[in-house]
PDB file of C-alpha atoms in Angstrom:
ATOM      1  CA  UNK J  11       8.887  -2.846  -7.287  1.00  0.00           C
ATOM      2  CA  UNK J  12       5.651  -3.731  -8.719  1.00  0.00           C
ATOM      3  CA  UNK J  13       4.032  -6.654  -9.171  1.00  0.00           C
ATOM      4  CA  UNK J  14       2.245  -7.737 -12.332  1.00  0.00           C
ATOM      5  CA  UNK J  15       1.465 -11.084 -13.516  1.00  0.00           C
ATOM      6  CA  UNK J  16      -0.582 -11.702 -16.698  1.00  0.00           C
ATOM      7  CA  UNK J  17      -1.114 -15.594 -15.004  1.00  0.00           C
ATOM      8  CA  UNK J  18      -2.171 -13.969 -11.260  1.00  0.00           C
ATOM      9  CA  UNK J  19      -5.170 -15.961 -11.197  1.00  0.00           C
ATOM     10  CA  UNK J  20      -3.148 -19.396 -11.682  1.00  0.00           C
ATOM     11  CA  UNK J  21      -1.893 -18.546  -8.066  1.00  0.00           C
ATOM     12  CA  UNK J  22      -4.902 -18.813  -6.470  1.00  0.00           C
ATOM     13  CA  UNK J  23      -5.480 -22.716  -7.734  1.00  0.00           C
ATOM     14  CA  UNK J  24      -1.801 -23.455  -6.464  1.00  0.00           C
ATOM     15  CA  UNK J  25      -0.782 -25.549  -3.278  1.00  0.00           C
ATOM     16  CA  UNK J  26      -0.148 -23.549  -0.175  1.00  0.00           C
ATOM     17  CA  UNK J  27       3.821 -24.845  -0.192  1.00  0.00           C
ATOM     18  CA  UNK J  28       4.519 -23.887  -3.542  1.00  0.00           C
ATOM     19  CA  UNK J  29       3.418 -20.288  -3.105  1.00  0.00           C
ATOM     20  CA  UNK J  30       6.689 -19.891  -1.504  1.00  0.00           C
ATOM     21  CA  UNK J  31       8.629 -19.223  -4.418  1.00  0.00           C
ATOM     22  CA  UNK J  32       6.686 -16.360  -4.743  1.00  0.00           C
ATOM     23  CA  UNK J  33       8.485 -14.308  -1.910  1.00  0.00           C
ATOM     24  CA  UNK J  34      10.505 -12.036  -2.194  1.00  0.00           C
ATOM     25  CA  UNK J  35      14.779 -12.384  -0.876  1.00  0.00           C
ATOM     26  CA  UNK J  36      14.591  -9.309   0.585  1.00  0.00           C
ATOM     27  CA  UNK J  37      11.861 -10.871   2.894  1.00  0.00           C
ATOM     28  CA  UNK J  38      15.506 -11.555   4.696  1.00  0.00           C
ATOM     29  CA  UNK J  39      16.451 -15.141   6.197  1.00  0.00           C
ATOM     30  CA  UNK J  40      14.616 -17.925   3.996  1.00  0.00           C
ATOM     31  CA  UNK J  41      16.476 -20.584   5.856  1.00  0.00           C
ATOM     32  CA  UNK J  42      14.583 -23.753   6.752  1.00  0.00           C
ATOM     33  CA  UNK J  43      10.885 -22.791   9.063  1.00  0.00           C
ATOM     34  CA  UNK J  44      11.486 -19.276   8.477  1.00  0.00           C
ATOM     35  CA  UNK J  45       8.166 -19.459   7.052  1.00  0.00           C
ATOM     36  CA  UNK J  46       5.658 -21.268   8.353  1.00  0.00           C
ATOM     37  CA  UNK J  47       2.095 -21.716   8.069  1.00  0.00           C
ATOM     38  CA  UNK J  48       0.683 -22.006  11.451  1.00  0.00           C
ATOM     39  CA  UNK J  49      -3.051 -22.407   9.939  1.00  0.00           C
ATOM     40  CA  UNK J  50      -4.866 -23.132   6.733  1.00  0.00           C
ATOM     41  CA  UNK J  51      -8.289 -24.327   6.088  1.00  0.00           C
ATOM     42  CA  UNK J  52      -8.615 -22.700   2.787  1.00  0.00           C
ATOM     43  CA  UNK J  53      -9.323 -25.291  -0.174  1.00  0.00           C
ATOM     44  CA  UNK J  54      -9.133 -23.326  -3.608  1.00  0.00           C
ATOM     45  CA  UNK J  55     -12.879 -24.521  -5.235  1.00  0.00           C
ATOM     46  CA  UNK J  56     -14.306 -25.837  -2.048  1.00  0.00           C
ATOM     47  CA  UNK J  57     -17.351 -23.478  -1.354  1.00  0.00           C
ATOM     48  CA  UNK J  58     -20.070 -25.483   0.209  1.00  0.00           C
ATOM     49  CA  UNK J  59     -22.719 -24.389  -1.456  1.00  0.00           C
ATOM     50  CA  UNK J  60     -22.123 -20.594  -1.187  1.00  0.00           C
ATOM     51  CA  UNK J  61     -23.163 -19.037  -4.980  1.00  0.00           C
ATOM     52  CA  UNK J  62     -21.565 -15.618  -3.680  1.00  0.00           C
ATOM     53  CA  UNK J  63     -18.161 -14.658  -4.778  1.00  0.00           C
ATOM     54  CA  UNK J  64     -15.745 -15.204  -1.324  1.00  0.00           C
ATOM     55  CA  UNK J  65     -14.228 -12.379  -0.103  1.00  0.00           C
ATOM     56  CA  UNK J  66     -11.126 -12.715   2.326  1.00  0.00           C
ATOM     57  CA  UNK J  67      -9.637 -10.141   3.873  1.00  0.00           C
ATOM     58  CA  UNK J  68      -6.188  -9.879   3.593  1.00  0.00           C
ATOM     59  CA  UNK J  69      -4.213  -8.413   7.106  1.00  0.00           C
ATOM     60  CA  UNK J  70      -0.915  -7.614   8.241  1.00  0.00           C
ATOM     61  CA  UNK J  71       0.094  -8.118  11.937  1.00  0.00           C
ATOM     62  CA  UNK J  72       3.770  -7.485  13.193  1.00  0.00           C
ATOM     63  CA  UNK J  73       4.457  -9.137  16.266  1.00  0.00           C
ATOM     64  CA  UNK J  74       4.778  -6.189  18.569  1.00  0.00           C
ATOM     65  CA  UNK J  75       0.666  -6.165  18.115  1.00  0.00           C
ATOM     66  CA  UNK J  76       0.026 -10.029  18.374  1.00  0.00           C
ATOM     67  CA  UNK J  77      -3.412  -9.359  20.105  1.00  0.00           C
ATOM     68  CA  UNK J  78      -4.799  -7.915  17.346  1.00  0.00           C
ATOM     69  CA  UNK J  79      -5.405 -11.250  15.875  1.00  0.00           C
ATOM     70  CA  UNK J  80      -7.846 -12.077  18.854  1.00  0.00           C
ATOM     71  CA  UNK J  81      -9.935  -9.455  16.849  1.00  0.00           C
ATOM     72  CA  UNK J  82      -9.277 -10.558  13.531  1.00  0.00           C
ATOM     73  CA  UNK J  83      -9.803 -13.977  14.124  1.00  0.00           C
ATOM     74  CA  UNK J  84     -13.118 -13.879  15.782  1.00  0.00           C
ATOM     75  CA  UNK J  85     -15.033 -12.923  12.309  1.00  0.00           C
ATOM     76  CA  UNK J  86     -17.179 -15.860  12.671  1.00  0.00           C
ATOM     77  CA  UNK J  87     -18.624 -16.382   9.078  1.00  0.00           C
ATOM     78  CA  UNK J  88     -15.757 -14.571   7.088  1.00  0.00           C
ATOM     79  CA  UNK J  89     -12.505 -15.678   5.459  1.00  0.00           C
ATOM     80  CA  UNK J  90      -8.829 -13.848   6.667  1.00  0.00           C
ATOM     81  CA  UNK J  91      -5.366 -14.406   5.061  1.00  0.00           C
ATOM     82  CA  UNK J  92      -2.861 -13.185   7.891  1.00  0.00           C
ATOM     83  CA  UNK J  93       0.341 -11.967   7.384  1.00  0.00           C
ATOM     84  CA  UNK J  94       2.603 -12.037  11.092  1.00  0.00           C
ATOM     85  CA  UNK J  95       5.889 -10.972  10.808  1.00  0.00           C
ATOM     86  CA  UNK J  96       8.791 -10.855  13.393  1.00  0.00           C
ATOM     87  CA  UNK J  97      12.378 -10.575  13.302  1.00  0.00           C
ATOM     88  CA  UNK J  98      13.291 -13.236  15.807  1.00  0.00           C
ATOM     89  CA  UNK J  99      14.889 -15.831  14.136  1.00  0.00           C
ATOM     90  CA  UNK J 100      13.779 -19.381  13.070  1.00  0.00           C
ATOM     91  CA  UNK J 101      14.032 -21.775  15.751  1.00  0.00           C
ATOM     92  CA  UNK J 102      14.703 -19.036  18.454  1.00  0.00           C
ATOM     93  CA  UNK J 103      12.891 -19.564  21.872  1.00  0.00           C
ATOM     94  CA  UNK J 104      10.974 -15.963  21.462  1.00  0.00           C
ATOM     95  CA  UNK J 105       9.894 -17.373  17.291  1.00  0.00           C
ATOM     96  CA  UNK J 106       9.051 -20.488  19.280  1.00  0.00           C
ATOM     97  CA  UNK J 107       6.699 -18.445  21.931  1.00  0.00           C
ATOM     98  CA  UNK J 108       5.473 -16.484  19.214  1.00  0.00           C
ATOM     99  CA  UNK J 109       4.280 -19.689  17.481  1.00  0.00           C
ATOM    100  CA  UNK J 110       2.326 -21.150  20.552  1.00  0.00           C
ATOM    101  CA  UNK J 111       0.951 -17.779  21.092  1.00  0.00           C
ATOM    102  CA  UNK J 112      -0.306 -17.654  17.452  1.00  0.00           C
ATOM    103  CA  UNK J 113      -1.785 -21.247  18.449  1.00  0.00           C
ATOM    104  CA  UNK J 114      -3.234 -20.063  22.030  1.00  0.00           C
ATOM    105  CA  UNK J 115      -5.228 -17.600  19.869  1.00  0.00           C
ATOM    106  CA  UNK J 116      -6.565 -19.574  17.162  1.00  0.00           C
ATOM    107  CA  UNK J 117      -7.235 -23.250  19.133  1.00  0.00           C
ATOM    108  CA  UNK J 118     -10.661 -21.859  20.297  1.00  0.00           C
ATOM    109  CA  UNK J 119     -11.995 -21.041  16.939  1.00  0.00           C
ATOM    110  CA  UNK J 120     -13.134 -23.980  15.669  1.00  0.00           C
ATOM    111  CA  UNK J 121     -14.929 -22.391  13.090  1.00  0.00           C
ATOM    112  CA  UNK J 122     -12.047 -19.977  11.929  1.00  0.00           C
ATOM    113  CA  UNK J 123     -11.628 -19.983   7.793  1.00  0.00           C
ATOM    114  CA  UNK J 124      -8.539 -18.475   6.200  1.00  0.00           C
ATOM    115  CA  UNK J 125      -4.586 -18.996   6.450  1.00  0.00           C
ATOM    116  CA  UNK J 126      -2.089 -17.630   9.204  1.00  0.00           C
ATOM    117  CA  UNK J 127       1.072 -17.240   7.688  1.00  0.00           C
ATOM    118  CA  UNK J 128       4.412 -16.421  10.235  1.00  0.00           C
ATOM    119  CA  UNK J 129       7.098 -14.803   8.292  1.00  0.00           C
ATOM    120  CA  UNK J 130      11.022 -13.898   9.927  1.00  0.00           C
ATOM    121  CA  UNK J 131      12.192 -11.039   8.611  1.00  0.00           C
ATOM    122  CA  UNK J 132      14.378  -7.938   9.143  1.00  0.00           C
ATOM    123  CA  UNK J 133      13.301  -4.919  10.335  1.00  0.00           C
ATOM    124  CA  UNK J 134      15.203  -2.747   8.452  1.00  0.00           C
ATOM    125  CA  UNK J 135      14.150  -4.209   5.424  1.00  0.00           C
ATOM    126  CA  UNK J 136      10.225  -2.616   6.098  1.00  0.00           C
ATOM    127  CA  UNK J 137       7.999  -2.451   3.439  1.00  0.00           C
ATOM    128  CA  UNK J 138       4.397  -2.648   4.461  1.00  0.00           C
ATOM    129  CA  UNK J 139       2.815  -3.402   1.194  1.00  0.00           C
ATOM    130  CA  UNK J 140       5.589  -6.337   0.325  1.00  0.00           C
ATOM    131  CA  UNK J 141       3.644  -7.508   3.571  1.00  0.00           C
ATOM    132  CA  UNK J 142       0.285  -7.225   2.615  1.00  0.00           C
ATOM    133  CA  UNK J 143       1.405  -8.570  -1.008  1.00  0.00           C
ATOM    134  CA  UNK J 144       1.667 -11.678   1.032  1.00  0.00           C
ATOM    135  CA  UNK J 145      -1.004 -11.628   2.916  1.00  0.00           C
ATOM    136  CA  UNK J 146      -2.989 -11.822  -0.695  1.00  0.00           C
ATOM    137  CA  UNK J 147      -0.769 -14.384  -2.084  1.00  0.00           C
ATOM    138  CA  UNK J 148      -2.121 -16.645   0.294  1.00  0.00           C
ATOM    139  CA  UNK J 149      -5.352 -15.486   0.063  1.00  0.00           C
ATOM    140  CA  UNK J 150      -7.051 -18.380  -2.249  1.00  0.00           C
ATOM    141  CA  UNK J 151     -11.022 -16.591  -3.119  1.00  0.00           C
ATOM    142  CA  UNK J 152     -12.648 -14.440  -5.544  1.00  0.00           C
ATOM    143  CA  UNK J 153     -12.218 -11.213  -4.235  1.00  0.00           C
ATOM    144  CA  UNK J 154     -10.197  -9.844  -1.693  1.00  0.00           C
ATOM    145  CA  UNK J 155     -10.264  -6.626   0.965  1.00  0.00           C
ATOM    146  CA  UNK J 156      -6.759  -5.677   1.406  1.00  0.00           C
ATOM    147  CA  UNK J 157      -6.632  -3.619   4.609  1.00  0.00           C
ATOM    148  CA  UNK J 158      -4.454  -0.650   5.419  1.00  0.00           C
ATOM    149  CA  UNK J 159      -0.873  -2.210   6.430  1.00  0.00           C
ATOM    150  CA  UNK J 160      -0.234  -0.485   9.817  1.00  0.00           C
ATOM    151  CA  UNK J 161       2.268  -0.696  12.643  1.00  0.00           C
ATOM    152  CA  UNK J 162      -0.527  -0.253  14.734  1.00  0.00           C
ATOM    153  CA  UNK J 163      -3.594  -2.947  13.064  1.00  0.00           C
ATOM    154  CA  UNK J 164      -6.801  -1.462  12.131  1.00  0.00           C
ATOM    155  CA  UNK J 165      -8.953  -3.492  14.050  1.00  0.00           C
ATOM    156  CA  UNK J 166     -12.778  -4.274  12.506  1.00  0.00           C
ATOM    157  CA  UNK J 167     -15.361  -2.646  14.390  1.00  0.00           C
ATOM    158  CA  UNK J 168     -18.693  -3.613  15.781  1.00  0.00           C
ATOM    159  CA  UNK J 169     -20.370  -3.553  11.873  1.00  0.00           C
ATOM    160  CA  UNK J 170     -17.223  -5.083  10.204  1.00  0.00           C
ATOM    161  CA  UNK J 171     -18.628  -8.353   9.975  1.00  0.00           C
ATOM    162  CA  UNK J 172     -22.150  -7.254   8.841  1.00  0.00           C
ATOM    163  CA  UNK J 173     -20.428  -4.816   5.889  1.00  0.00           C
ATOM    164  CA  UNK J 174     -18.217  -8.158   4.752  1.00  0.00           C
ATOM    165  CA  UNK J 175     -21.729  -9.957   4.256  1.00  0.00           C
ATOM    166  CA  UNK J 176     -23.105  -6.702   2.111  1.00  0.00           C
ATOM    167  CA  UNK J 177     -20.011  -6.661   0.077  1.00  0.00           C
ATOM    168  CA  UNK J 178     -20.699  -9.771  -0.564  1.00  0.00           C
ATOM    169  CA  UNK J 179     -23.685  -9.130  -2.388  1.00  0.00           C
ATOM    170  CA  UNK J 180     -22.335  -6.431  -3.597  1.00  0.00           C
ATOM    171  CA  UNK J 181     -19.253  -8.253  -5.622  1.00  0.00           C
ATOM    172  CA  UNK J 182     -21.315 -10.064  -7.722  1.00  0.00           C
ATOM    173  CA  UNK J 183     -22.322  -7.129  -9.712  1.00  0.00           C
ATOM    174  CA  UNK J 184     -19.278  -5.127  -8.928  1.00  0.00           C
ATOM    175  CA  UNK J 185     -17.483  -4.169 -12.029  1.00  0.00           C
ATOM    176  CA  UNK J 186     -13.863  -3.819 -11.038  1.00  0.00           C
ATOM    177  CA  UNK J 187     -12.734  -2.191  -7.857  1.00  0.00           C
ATOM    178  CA  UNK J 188     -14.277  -0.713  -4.363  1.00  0.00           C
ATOM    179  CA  UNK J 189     -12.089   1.725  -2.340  1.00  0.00           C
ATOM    180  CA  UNK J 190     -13.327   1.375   1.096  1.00  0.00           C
ATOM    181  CA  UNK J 191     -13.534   3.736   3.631  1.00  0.00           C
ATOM    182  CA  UNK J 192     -13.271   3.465   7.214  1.00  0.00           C
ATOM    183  CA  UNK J 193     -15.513   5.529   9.571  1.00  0.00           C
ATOM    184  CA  UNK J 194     -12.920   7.505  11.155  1.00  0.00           C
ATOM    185  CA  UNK J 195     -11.018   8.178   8.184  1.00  0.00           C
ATOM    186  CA  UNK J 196     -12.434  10.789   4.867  1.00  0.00           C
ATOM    187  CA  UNK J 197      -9.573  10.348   3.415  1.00  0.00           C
ATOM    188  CA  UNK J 198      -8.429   7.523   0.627  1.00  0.00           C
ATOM    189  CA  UNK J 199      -5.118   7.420   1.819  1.00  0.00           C
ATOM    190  CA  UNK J 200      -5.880   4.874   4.530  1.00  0.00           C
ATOM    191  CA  UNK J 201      -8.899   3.224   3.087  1.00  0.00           C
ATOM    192  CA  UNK J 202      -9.194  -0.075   2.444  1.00  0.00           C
ATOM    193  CA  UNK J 203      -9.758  -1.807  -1.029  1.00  0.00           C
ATOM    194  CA  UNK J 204     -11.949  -4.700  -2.795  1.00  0.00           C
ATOM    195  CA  UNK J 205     -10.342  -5.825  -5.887  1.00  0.00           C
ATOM    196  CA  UNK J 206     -10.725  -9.452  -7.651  1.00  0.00           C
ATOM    197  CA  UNK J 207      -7.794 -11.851  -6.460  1.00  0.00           C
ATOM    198  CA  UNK J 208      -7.005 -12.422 -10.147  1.00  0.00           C
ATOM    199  CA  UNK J 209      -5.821  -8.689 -10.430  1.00  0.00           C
ATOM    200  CA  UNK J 210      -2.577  -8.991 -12.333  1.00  0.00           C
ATOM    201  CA  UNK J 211      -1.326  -6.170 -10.305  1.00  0.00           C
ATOM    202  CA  UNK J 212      -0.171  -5.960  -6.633  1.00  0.00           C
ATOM    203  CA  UNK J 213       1.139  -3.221  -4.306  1.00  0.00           C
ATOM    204  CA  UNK J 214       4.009  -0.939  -5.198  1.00  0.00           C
ATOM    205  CA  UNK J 215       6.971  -2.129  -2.614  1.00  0.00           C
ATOM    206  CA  UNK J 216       9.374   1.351  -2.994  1.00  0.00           C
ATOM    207  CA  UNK J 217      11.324   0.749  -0.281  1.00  0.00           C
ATOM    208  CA  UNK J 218      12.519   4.122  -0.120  1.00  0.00           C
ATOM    209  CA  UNK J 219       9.576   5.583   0.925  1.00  0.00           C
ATOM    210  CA  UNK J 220       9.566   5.757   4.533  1.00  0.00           C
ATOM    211  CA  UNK J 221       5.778   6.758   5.457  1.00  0.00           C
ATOM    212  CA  UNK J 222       3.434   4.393   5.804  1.00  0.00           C
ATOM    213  CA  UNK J 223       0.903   6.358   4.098  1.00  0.00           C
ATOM    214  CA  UNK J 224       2.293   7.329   1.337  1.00  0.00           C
ATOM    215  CA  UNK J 225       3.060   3.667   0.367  1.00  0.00           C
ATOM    216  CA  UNK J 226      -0.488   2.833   0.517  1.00  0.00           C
ATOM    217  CA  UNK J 227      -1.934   5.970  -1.087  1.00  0.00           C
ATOM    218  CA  UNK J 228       0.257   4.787  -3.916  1.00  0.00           C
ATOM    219  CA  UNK J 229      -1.113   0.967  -4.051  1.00  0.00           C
ATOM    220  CA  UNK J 230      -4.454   2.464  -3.716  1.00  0.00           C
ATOM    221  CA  UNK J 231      -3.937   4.736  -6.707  1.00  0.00           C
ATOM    222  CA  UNK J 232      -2.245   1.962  -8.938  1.00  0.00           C
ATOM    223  CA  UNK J 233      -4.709  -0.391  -8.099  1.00  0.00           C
ATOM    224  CA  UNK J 234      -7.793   2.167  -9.359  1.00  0.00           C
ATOM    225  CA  UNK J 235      -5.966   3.375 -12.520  1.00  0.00           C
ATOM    226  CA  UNK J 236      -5.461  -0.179 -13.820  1.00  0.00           C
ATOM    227  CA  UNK J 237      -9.055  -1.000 -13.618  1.00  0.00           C
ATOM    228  CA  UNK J 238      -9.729   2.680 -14.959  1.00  0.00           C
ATOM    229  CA  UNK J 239      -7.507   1.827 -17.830  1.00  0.00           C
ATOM    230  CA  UNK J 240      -9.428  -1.195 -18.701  1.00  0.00           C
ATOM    231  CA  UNK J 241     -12.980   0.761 -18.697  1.00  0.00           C
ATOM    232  CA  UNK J 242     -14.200  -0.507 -15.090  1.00  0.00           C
ATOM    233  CA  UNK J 243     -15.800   1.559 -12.797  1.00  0.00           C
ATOM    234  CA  UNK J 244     -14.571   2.359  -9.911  1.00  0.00           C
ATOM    235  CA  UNK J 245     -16.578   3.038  -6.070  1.00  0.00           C
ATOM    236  CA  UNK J 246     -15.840   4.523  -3.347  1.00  0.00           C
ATOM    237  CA  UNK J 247     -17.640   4.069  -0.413  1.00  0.00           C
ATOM    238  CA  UNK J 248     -17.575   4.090   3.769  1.00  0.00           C
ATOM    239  CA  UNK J 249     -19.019   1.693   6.014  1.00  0.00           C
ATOM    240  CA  UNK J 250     -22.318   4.041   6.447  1.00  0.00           C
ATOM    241  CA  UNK J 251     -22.929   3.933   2.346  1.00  0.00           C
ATOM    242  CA  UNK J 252     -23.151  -0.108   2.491  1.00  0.00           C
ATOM    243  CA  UNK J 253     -24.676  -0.541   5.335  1.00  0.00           C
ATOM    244  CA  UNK J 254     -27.526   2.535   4.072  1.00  0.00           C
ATOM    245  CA  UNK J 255     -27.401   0.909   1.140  1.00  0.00           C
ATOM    246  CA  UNK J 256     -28.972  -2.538   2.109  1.00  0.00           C
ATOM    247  CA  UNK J 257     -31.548  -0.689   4.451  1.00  0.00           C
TER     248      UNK J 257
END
């Protein structure tokens, strides 16, 4: 399935609650706290006096890797939209622990900006960019950095924080779309990407493609020919170009 929307930017000035109609039924049970919003400080408008366009980045975290949102959650000056999924089911002692986990993590960061989102779902039912979809839905900015969904979270490195702030800067001129390379990886396939939130198109959910990386390599190459197609340009760059960049 792919998503399109000729009103996508509407979402971003909607109420966190009535995003929910957005999901997907195949997310599986959508019986009462199935979803549930264990954090949101995002207020669609409200930018304190920042003039630069607000990236958030936009992460996927299954439950089997909960500790990887120690890492994401410690970007002091940057804005996340976090996906966690688990297939315990609502109500359930371990989706109970899961949720005071979630809230062990986050109570010390009293300066944390973004949304935490906990989803149930079934793990047959596996799509990795329906999840990252969702992470973006409920990601209410200018821009966001979708990263790589992985069974295994890419975590941000030592410089991740310091690139965020030169994307920044370099958004406002930024005519479409940035494919973003990580350090370790050449490729595209498993790159990251900057696109404006009020991109009318969202990942390709196939669900019968069973590797993780050809999912992404096909959001990635979606996502580039629809800004192609409207005349953009598009960049590619690693963590080393933007950081060499600014020097």
């Amino acid at each position: 399935m792919r998503w399109t929307s000729p009103h996508a930017a509407v979402y971003g000035t909607m109420d966190t609650s009535l995003l929910f109609s957005k999901l997907s039924p195949h997310l599986g049970n959508l019986a009462p706290n199935a979803i549930q919003i264990v954090y949101d400080s995002l207020k669609y408008g409200d930018r304190s006096g920042n003039t630069e366009p607000e990236i958030v980045c936009c992460v996927w975290i299954p439950d089997t890797h909960i500790t990887a949102l120690e890492s994401w959650t410690g970007l002091d000056g940057h804005t996340i939209s976090v996906l966690v999924t688990t297939s315990h089911l609502p109500n359930s002692p371990a989706f109970q622990k899961l949720t005071k986990d979630v809230a062990r993590i986050i109570h010390p960061k009293s300066h944390l900006k973004g949304t935490i989102v906990l989803v149930s779902t079934q793990t047959w039912l596996s799509n990795n960019n329906a999840y990252i979809n969702l992470a973006r839905l409920f990601a209410r900015a200018d821009w966001v950095l979708l990263v790589p969904p992985m069974l295994e979270p890419l975590l941000p490195g030592n410089n991740f924080a310091r690139t965020m702030s030169r994307l920044g800067h370099q958004a406002q001129t930024l005519g479409s779309s940035l494919l973003f390379r990580s350090p370790n990886n050449q490729g595209q396939t498993m790159g990251g990407i900057l696109i404006p939130q009020s991109t009318p198109m969202w990942c390709s959910e196939r669900y019968y493609l069973s590797n993780v990386g050809h999912e992404w390599s096909d959001c990635i190459q979606d996502l580039l020919a629809y800004h192609h197609k409207l005349g953009a340009s598009n960049s590619t760059k690693s963590i080393e170009d933007v950081e060499q960049q600014k020097r």
